[in-house]
């Protein structure tokens, strides 16, 4: 009983902490970052005003905090805006779609190891809490299985809106997601071949001991030529995975499902207020989870580089928190890369997108699997 | 009628059988003169009418002898601008807008027996150096007409300039703007700029010359259409011109007013904004109005009308030409009988009586309430009183309801008034003939019996459709109060609706599609100009739902289907459909009724006073 | 016109895989980002005008298209005669006019017609200026007001009073309804 209640409580804390505090908080600040980064890339200032409205309380000046309260204001705006359901929509599915878009994105973070583990005293004994919500043996598969459900939200949104632009947007999105899911899955196979493991916790753990997949050097193990040889297929896998991830999350340069110049707003054209916000959050949550997977698989997850973790005491609270901080730093860096790419590259044409997906990405990933297998066979 | 299109398809209204000319592309502006060619001779021309050869803009054509030039040109699809000419009125030829270049066949030169011929074998035309008005001249053999020559263009430009010299150019406030011949011809044939430097002549504006008419003399171009209409058609010679030259003003004779029941027709035929309707004054600009062809339901004449509505609000009703019903006219009474459609006394929700008060309810509840109340009653305890204001389709559905209830006490409420010597019929129900054909054998004959049975308590339930039984039908409040079930389907809130146990709001004549049969037995069609207000519904749909609630059968989804099913049951309507009725209607039942106005018009046409 | 045939440039492998070009692009945007970031930190953003404190109002050109408004002339006459041409031309159908008749004892009774109500839905208005262009009476003008805000839909519908308030008096217009008319 004691063990059960302990697990229940810690899991609940992890769920609330990761899904609702960390991811949703990160979503709102990613939006803020999106606006600030896009602004400086375009020589503008961006939202720098929302802070404490002290003038309302009789003070002389507001405190702006660099506009860090902007997400709060955005959230309040979304909640207070008129929630408009057009008369011509299929209401049940119209209301269901935004939820279907956000929920899979939040579900996938269940298998993300966001830190090593923490050992705390509980009822007189020491207990170790792994910093992951669910320690699944099929981590990446679970992620793909759930993440691909997100397309239902988009399809339902487009179809139930009963309007041409959303419909086009959702059709584009469906074919795009299906096309790139193949490359996404295939580009992971080399990593799994090299690690020989499907458990994301173990994958992180191994990288913390022996160096990251993209930085295969640890101070303890020393130089290993074989691992540097494997960097060739792993690097290729990283590039293809990141490209496919961009396409999966409908980010520029692959944001054709919602390209404004052609489709007004894409699949969420008819949505307003909080329902629109759910799509928005779903999209950013997918981006965050995607970044998390990339970080876990290629950039060592929560681990420090060069196997430095080998020299740190295991399981203490401070090390656990340090690892969590490392994980989120990598994640944020990757998110900023996402944003940076968005404000640099123009959008693909639809035929180019499909051509890239089916003719280049798919073949490259397939060849990469063979290459990895060949190298592994050569090494052994 | 002031709002006919500029270009008329001459094959449609051709009075004689020669519709096979070569037709040039139509347009507002005259086509450039084409090379002379010979049009194929008419093959189906009636032998009794003598045909003459006339060259129109270089093309030889055949027309019946004695035809007015303007009519011949209209049939040749030429656009001849005109103001004073109106086919139903005499032609004084005073506006000079219809000037054309005319030529006569040359005579043989001295010493020759034959005149010089052109390549088609007709005598060469000698063109007259002055223009001629086409509205008052008739065609003759070998004549030539040019409608697009430089001279014609110049004289039109000149006439337009003179007409506009004293015109106030107050189009922004003028109700005629948008359907004004002065605007149209100024754009089409005028010079575009004024050279007039002096002060314009000022004349009385905004004059009240009749109960329904406002006169603005500055806008008047002295075409005299209204003067002629009043004296020739309405037989009330109240309008005339005084003063001379540019000081001429249109006015009423001393002590008289333009008050007759056909006065608003002068507004229709006024080509400019001199005469405007008080009722329509400053209500809506004409370019916003959606025009729906319909039929007036004020009396059994069934004058063809056009309903002008915008965003579901009716702003005016104007007569639509139908030479078998109303020519181009209609009475003021019928024309203005639409304001109740927009009124706030309309019923907008079905209501059930709950104790002393009515409460609004939904249609399914109202329909099942009626069905529940009637189900326990025998057929001979129920009476259905329809209305001569219902369409054939509605009467047919009402008859179906009667069959479902097994009642034989059916009738409509007759409604009569004095006939005038023009268009108004003594029968003020628009569809008495339809009711006689479809609903009950002799409309109005059993109403007294029904009332007696209601008074004696033999009849316990009355369905009154589109009639306030307290009015024409003569029922008393006591009689109706003792009924177990009183169902009132009506468009307006009224005293009987107060007594009714179920009130069903239905649609006005302008809010539905359907057919009616007028006093002369002509089947005509109503079209939908606006939507019923609130939750009011089309009558036939309500009747269908009621029948369905009582019998459980269904299968009618469109008013077209109702007509189809009616056409299979009623032999007179066999083979017809709502679409086949067309906008002009179809003669259906034999009738001996003579329309006085049309009778006199035919007479004037035979005597050659009007073109017709 | 002579046709000039251009050869499609032959791309090298590096150009074909796009990645170097993408990297180049990323470096350019990064350069902008860093430069602007430093400018902002030094409180000297180069292009941005910080709106509520700094405004363009003084530099607005005469042809600026702000909120449409009705004007009265120097004689105090409301110029609009409710001809409804602006209502007709308005692409987003923002204008609704209820025409009315001037009473016979009005100082400008000669004009006969004036709007009883004139409404412009500023949520619909797209500031295209068609109403000003079509007006035959020089009655409606697009003013320089651009900050049109409201807390409800009803508040965003400018009625006649509000429109004349924004429009004010405009002098030097053609006096069409003069004595000569």
mmCIF file of C-alpha atoms in Angstrom, chain B residues 303-424:
data_model
loop_
_atom_site.group_PDB
_atom_site.id
_atom_site.type_symbol
_atom_site.label_atom_id
_atom_site.label_comp_id
_atom_site.label_asym_id
_atom_site.label_seq_id
_atom_site.Cartn_x
_atom_site.Cartn_y
_atom_site.Cartn_z
ATOM 1 C CA UNK B 303 -53.043 41.937 -62.018
ATOM 2 C CA UNK B 304 -49.485 40.890 -62.811
ATOM 3 C CA UNK B 305 -47.012 42.691 -60.579
ATOM 4 C CA UNK B 306 -43.410 43.002 -59.727
ATOM 5 C CA UNK B 307 -42.559 43.055 -56.025
ATOM 6 C CA UNK B 308 -39.574 45.220 -55.159
ATOM 7 C CA UNK B 309 -37.936 43.956 -51.984
ATOM 8 C CA UNK B 310 -34.614 44.332 -50.269
ATOM 9 C CA UNK B 311 -33.299 42.037 -47.564
ATOM 10 C CA UNK B 312 -36.724 40.605 -46.908
ATOM 11 C CA UNK B 313 -38.566 43.912 -46.709
ATOM 12 C CA UNK B 314 -41.044 44.818 -49.439
ATOM 13 C CA UNK B 315 -40.770 48.423 -50.550
ATOM 14 C CA UNK B 316 -43.097 48.638 -53.509
ATOM 15 C CA UNK B 317 -45.261 46.794 -55.958
ATOM 16 C CA UNK B 318 -45.514 47.836 -59.580
ATOM 17 C CA UNK B 319 -47.640 46.505 -62.437
ATOM 18 C CA UNK B 320 -46.085 44.064 -64.867
ATOM 19 C CA UNK B 321 -47.273 44.047 -68.457
ATOM 20 C CA UNK B 322 -49.725 41.309 -69.314
ATOM 21 C CA UNK B 323 -51.981 42.234 -72.225
ATOM 22 C CA UNK B 324 -54.477 39.532 -71.275
ATOM 23 C CA UNK B 325 -54.970 40.676 -67.698
ATOM 24 C CA UNK B 326 -54.022 44.201 -66.792
ATOM 25 C CA UNK B 327 -52.277 45.707 -69.829
ATOM 26 C CA UNK B 328 -49.581 47.741 -68.066
ATOM 27 C CA UNK B 329 -51.717 49.164 -65.283
ATOM 28 C CA UNK B 330 -53.028 48.366 -61.839
ATOM 29 C CA UNK B 331 -55.141 50.126 -59.251
ATOM 30 C CA UNK B 332 -53.586 52.079 -56.375
ATOM 31 C CA UNK B 333 -55.519 50.100 -53.823
ATOM 32 C CA UNK B 334 -54.036 46.797 -54.898
ATOM 33 C CA UNK B 335 -50.610 48.258 -55.409
ATOM 34 C CA UNK B 336 -50.331 49.655 -51.907
ATOM 35 C CA UNK B 337 -51.854 46.593 -50.262
ATOM 36 C CA UNK B 338 -48.545 45.180 -49.070
ATOM 37 C CA UNK B 339 -47.589 47.183 -45.989
ATOM 38 C CA UNK B 340 -49.216 44.647 -43.691
ATOM 39 C CA UNK B 341 -46.580 42.151 -44.804
ATOM 40 C CA UNK B 342 -43.894 44.208 -43.072
ATOM 41 C CA UNK B 343 -46.152 45.028 -40.134
ATOM 42 C CA UNK B 344 -45.298 44.156 -36.550
ATOM 43 C CA UNK B 345 -48.768 42.682 -36.117
ATOM 44 C CA UNK B 346 -47.618 39.590 -37.990
ATOM 45 C CA UNK B 347 -47.853 36.290 -36.178
ATOM 46 C CA UNK B 348 -44.352 34.945 -35.821
ATOM 47 C CA UNK B 349 -44.642 31.931 -33.523
ATOM 48 C CA UNK B 350 -47.104 29.069 -33.219
ATOM 49 C CA UNK B 351 -49.135 29.498 -30.029
ATOM 50 C CA UNK B 352 -51.170 27.283 -27.763
ATOM 51 C CA UNK B 353 -53.899 28.588 -25.503
ATOM 52 C CA UNK B 354 -52.987 27.900 -21.918
ATOM 53 C CA UNK B 355 -55.962 28.883 -19.791
ATOM 54 C CA UNK B 356 -56.766 32.441 -20.698
ATOM 55 C CA UNK B 357 -53.475 33.243 -22.348
ATOM 56 C CA UNK B 358 -51.523 32.061 -25.325
ATOM 57 C CA UNK B 359 -47.990 30.854 -25.008
ATOM 58 C CA UNK B 360 -45.565 30.412 -27.853
ATOM 59 C CA UNK B 361 -44.523 26.925 -28.719
ATOM 60 C CA UNK B 362 -42.623 25.006 -31.358
ATOM 61 C CA UNK B 363 -44.034 23.770 -34.616
ATOM 62 C CA UNK B 364 -43.868 20.044 -33.802
ATOM 63 C CA UNK B 365 -45.726 20.708 -30.539
ATOM 64 C CA UNK B 366 -48.325 22.913 -32.191
ATOM 65 C CA UNK B 367 -48.947 20.365 -34.944
ATOM 66 C CA UNK B 368 -49.270 17.457 -32.531
ATOM 67 C CA UNK B 369 -51.525 19.575 -30.318
ATOM 68 C CA UNK B 370 -53.903 20.138 -33.243
ATOM 69 C CA UNK B 371 -53.795 16.444 -34.145
ATOM 70 C CA UNK B 372 -54.456 15.392 -30.527
ATOM 71 C CA UNK B 373 -57.373 17.750 -30.181
ATOM 72 C CA UNK B 374 -59.011 16.608 -33.418
ATOM 73 C CA UNK B 375 -58.384 12.890 -33.124
ATOM 74 C CA UNK B 376 -61.235 12.289 -30.712
ATOM 75 C CA UNK B 377 -63.829 14.006 -32.890
ATOM 76 C CA UNK B 378 -65.996 12.565 -35.642
ATOM 77 C CA UNK B 379 -65.817 13.963 -39.138
ATOM 78 C CA UNK B 380 -69.239 15.614 -38.914
ATOM 79 C CA UNK B 381 -68.156 17.465 -35.774
ATOM 80 C CA UNK B 382 -65.380 19.270 -37.631
ATOM 81 C CA UNK B 383 -65.617 22.128 -40.101
ATOM 82 C CA UNK B 384 -62.814 23.526 -42.220
ATOM 83 C CA UNK B 385 -63.107 27.067 -43.458
ATOM 84 C CA UNK B 386 -60.537 27.988 -46.049
ATOM 85 C CA UNK B 387 -59.987 31.211 -47.870
ATOM 86 C CA UNK B 388 -60.164 32.509 -51.399
ATOM 87 C CA UNK B 389 -56.816 34.107 -50.615
ATOM 88 C CA UNK B 390 -55.088 30.752 -50.460
ATOM 89 C CA UNK B 391 -53.208 29.345 -53.414
ATOM 90 C CA UNK B 392 -54.392 26.292 -55.304
ATOM 91 C CA UNK B 393 -51.695 24.198 -53.654
ATOM 92 C CA UNK B 394 -52.788 25.242 -50.181
ATOM 93 C CA UNK B 395 -56.454 24.613 -50.963
ATOM 94 C CA UNK B 396 -55.471 21.191 -52.273
ATOM 95 C CA UNK B 397 -53.570 20.400 -49.084
ATOM 96 C CA UNK B 398 -56.492 21.710 -47.020
ATOM 97 C CA UNK B 399 -58.757 19.363 -48.927
ATOM 98 C CA UNK B 400 -56.333 16.536 -48.088
ATOM 99 C CA UNK B 401 -56.572 17.501 -44.432
ATOM 100 C CA UNK B 402 -60.359 17.460 -44.712
ATOM 101 C CA UNK B 403 -60.175 13.964 -46.197
ATOM 102 C CA UNK B 404 -57.927 12.865 -43.325
ATOM 103 C CA UNK B 405 -60.475 14.242 -40.844
ATOM 104 C CA UNK B 406 -63.375 12.811 -42.864
ATOM 105 C CA UNK B 407 -65.252 16.084 -42.714
ATOM 106 C CA UNK B 408 -67.490 17.396 -45.435
ATOM 107 C CA UNK B 409 -68.182 20.806 -43.964
ATOM 108 C CA UNK B 410 -65.832 22.774 -46.179
ATOM 109 C CA UNK B 411 -66.155 26.276 -47.520
ATOM 110 C CA UNK B 412 -64.356 29.508 -48.121
ATOM 111 C CA UNK B 413 -65.439 32.948 -47.039
ATOM 112 C CA UNK B 414 -66.736 34.991 -49.976
ATOM 113 C CA UNK B 415 -65.598 38.571 -50.146
ATOM 114 C CA UNK B 416 -67.181 41.051 -52.529
ATOM 115 C CA UNK B 417 -67.102 44.729 -53.321
ATOM 116 C CA UNK B 418 -68.063 47.045 -56.126
ATOM 117 C CA UNK B 419 -66.386 46.480 -59.470
ATOM 118 C CA UNK B 420 -65.083 49.594 -61.172
ATOM 119 C CA UNK B 421 -65.132 50.202 -64.879
ATOM 120 C CA UNK B 422 -61.424 49.507 -65.269
ATOM 121 C CA UNK B 423 -59.694 46.583 -63.606
ATOM 122 C CA UNK B 424 -61.095 46.023 -60.129
#
